[in-house]
Short mmCIF file of C-alpha atoms in Angstrom, two decimals:
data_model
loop_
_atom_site.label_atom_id
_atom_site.label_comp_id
_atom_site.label_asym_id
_atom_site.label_seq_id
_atom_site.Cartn_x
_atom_site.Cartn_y
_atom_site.Cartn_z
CA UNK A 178 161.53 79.99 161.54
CA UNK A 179 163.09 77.56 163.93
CA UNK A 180 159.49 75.81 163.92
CA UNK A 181 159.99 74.24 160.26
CA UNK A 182 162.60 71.55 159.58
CA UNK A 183 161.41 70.81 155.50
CA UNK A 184 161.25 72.35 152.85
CA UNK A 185 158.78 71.26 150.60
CA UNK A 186 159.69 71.66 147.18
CA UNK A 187 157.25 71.70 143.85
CA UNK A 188 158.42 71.51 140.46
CA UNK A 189 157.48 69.91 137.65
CA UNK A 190 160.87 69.24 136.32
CA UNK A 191 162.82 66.64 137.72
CA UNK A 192 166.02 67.48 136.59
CA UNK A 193 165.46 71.66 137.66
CA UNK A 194 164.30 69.96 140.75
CA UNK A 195 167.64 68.17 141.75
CA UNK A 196 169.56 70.88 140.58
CA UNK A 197 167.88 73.20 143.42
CA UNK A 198 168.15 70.55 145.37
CA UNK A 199 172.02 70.35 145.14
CA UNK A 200 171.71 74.02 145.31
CA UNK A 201 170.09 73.95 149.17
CA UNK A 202 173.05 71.71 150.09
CA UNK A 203 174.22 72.77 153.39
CA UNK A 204 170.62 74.90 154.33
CA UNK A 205 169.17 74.18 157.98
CA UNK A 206 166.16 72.25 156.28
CA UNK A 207 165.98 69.44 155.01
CA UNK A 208 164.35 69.22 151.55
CA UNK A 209 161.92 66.93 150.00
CA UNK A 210 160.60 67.02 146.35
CA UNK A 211 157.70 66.95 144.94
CA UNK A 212 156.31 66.77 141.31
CA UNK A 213 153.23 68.94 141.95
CA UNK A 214 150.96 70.11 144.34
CA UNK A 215 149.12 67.16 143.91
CA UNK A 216 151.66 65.36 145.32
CA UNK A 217 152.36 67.35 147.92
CA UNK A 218 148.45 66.89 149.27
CA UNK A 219 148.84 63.21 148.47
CA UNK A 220 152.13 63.05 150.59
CA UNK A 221 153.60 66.06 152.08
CA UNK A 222 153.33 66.97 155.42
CA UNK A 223 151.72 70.57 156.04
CA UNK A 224 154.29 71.51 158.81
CA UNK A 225 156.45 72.74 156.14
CA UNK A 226 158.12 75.70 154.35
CA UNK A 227 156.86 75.18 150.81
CA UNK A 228 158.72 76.48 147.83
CA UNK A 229 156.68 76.40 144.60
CA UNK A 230 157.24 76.89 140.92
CA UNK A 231 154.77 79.28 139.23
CA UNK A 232 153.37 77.40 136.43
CA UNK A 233 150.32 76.80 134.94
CA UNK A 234 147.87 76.71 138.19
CA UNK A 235 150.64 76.01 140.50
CA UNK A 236 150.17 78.43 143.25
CA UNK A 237 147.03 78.84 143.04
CA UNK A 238 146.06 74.85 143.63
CA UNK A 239 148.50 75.10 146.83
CA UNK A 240 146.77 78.52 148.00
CA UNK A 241 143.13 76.28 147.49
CA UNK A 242 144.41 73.38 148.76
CA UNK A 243 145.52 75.18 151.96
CA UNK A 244 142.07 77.19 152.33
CA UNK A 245 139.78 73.59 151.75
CA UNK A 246 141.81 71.44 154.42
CA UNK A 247 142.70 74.39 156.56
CA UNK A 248 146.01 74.76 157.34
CA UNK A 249 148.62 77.27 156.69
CA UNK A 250 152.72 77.00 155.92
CA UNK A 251 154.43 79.42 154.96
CA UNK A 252 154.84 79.74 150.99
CA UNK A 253 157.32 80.97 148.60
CA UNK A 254 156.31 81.20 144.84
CA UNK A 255 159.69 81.29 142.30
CA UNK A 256 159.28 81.55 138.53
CA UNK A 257 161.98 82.93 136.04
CA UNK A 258 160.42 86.21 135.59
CA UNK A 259 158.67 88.99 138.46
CA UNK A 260 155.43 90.19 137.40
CA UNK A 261 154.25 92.44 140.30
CA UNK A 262 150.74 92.75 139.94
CA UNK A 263 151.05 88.55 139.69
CA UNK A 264 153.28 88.63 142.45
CA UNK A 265 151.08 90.90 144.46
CA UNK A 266 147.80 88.62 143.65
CA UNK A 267 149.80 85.46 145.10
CA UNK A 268 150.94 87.40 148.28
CA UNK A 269 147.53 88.85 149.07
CA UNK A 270 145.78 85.48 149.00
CA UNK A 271 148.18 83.97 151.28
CA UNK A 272 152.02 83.43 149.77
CA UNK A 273 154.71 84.04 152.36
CA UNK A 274 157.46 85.65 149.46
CA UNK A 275 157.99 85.12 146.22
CA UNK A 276 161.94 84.54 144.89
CA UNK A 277 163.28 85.13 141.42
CA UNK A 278 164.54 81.62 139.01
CA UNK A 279 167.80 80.79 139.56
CA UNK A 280 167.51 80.89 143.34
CA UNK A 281 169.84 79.30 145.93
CA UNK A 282 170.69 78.52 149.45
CA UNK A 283 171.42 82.51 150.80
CA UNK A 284 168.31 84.24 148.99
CA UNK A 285 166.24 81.79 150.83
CA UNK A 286 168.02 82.52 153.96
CA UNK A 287 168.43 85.87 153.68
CA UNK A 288 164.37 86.30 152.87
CA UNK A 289 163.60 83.96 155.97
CA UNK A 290 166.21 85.90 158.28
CA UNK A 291 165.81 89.17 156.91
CA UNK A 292 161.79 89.03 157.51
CA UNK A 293 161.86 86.50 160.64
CA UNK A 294 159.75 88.61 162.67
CA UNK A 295 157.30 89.44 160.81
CA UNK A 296 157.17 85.68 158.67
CA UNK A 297 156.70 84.32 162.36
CA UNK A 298 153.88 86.86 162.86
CA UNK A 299 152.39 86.21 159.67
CA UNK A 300 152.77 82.12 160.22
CA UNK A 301 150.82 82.52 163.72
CA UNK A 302 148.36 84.51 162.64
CA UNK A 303 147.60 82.25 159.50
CA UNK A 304 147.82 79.12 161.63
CA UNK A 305 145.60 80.51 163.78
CA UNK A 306 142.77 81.35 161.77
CA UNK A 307 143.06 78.39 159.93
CA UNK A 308 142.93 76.50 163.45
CA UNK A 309 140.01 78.18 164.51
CA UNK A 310 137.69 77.53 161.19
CA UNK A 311 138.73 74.59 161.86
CA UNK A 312 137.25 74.29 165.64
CA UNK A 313 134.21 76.09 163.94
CA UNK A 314 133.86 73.64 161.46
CA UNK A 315 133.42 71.00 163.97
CA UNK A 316 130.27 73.18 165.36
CA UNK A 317 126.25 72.37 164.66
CA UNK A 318 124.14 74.24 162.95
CA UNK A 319 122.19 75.57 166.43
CA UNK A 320 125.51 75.89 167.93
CA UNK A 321 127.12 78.14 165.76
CA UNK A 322 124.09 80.11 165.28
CA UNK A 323 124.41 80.57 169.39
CA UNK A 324 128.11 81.67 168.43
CA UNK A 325 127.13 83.99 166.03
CA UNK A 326 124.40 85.60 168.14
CA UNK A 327 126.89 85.70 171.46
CA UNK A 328 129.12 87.55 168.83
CA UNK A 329 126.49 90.29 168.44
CA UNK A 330 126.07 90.57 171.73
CA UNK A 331 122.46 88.93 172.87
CA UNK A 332 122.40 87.39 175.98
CA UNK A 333 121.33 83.67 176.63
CA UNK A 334 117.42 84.83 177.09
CA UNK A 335 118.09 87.43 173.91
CA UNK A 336 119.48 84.49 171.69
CA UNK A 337 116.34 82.14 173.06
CA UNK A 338 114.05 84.41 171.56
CA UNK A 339 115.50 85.27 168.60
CA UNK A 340 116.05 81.54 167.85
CA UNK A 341 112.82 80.63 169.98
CA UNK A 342 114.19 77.57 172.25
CA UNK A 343 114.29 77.61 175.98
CA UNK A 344 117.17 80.06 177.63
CA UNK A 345 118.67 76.07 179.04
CA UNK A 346 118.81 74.94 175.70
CA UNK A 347 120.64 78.09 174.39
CA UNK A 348 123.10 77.30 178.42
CA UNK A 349 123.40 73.38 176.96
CA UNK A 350 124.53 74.46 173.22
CA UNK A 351 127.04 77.37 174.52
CA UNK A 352 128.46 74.89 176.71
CA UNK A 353 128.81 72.00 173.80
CA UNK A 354 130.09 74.94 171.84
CA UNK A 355 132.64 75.85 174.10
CA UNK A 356 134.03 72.15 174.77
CA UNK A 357 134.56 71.61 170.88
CA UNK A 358 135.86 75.02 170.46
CA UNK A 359 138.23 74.23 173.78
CA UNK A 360 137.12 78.02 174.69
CA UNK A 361 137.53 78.73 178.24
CA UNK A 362 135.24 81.20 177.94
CA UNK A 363 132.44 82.78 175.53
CA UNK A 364 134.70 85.60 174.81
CA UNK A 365 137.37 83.18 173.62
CA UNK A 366 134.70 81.93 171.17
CA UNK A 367 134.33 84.66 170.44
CA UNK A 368 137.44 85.63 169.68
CA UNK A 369 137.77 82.28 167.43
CA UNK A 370 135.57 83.24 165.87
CA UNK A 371 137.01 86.70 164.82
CA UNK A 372 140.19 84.97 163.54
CA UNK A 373 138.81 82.46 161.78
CA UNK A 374 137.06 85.28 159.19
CA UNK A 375 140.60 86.52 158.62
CA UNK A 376 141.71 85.15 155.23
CA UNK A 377 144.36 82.83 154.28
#
């Protein structure tokens, strides 16, 4: 977890805000507060540890607002009571933990030291995928249709056909597709591509 400095911290409630706040004292991050997640898009920066209150929509608008501008930081829901099957919906769309209200300084560290390998396996593998829809993203329509078919399988003079253009023009879109992907190679698009269905 050495690659996070911040924690970003979301909650409502000013006052229950400064009180965790004064509660971190002395933790290797350094914390800044939000009031919502709203916030947080507005302002934050997304190379971050985010702790979040579960309320109202809370977790959910952070777990959206990650998926819609692609990134991935690792999460941590807290809310006063533990409602597994909640819990469990949080952590399968993409929460990192979830920690029980009152929380201070050592359950956070003991989560994050406790887990560290497999929260930095998790944070790579999010980051990742979230780095290559992004690449995708950046794709054209012919383009990623050439990625999709090189992903089948077909060969240039396979994908021609099946998207009837010339075999060059299929050679001239692979190669644009590989430059914006920065893919060394059609199998490393491929590959991209591969990660960037895995979900956040």
């Amino acid at each position: 977890m050495e690659r996070y400095t911040t924690i970003s911290l979301i909650n409502a409630d000013v006052r229950r805000r400064a009180e965790i706040g004064r509660g971190l004292a002395g933790i290797r991050f350094h914390v800044e507060p939000y009031e919502s997640v709203a916030e947080f898009r507005a302002q934050g920066n997304v190379q971050t540890l985010i702790i979040a209150r579960d309320e109202d929509s809370s977790l959910a608008d952070l777990l959206d607002d990650m998926r819609m501008r692609d990134y991935w930081a690792p999460a941590l829901g807290y809310g006063p009571t533990l409602e597994p099957v909640r819990c469990s919906h949080f952590m399968l769309r993409g929460l990192a933990g979830y920690l029980p209200d009152p929380f201070d300084r050592y359950d956070i560290e003991a989560l994050l030291d406790g887990a560290a390998t497999e929260l930095t396996a998790l944070i790579d593998l999010r980051a990742g995928a979230a780095d290559a829809r992004r690449r995708i993203r950046t794709l054209t329509k012919r383009e990623g249709q050439v990625l999709e078919r090189l992903h089948s399988g077909l060969t240039n003079r396979e994908i021609a056909e099946a998207l009837d253009i010339s075999p060059r023009t299929v050679e001239i879109h692979r190669a644009n597709m590989l430059k914006k992907m920065d893919a060394k190679s059609a199998l490393s698009a491929i590959r991209m591509s591969v990660q960037a269905k895995l979900m956040l």
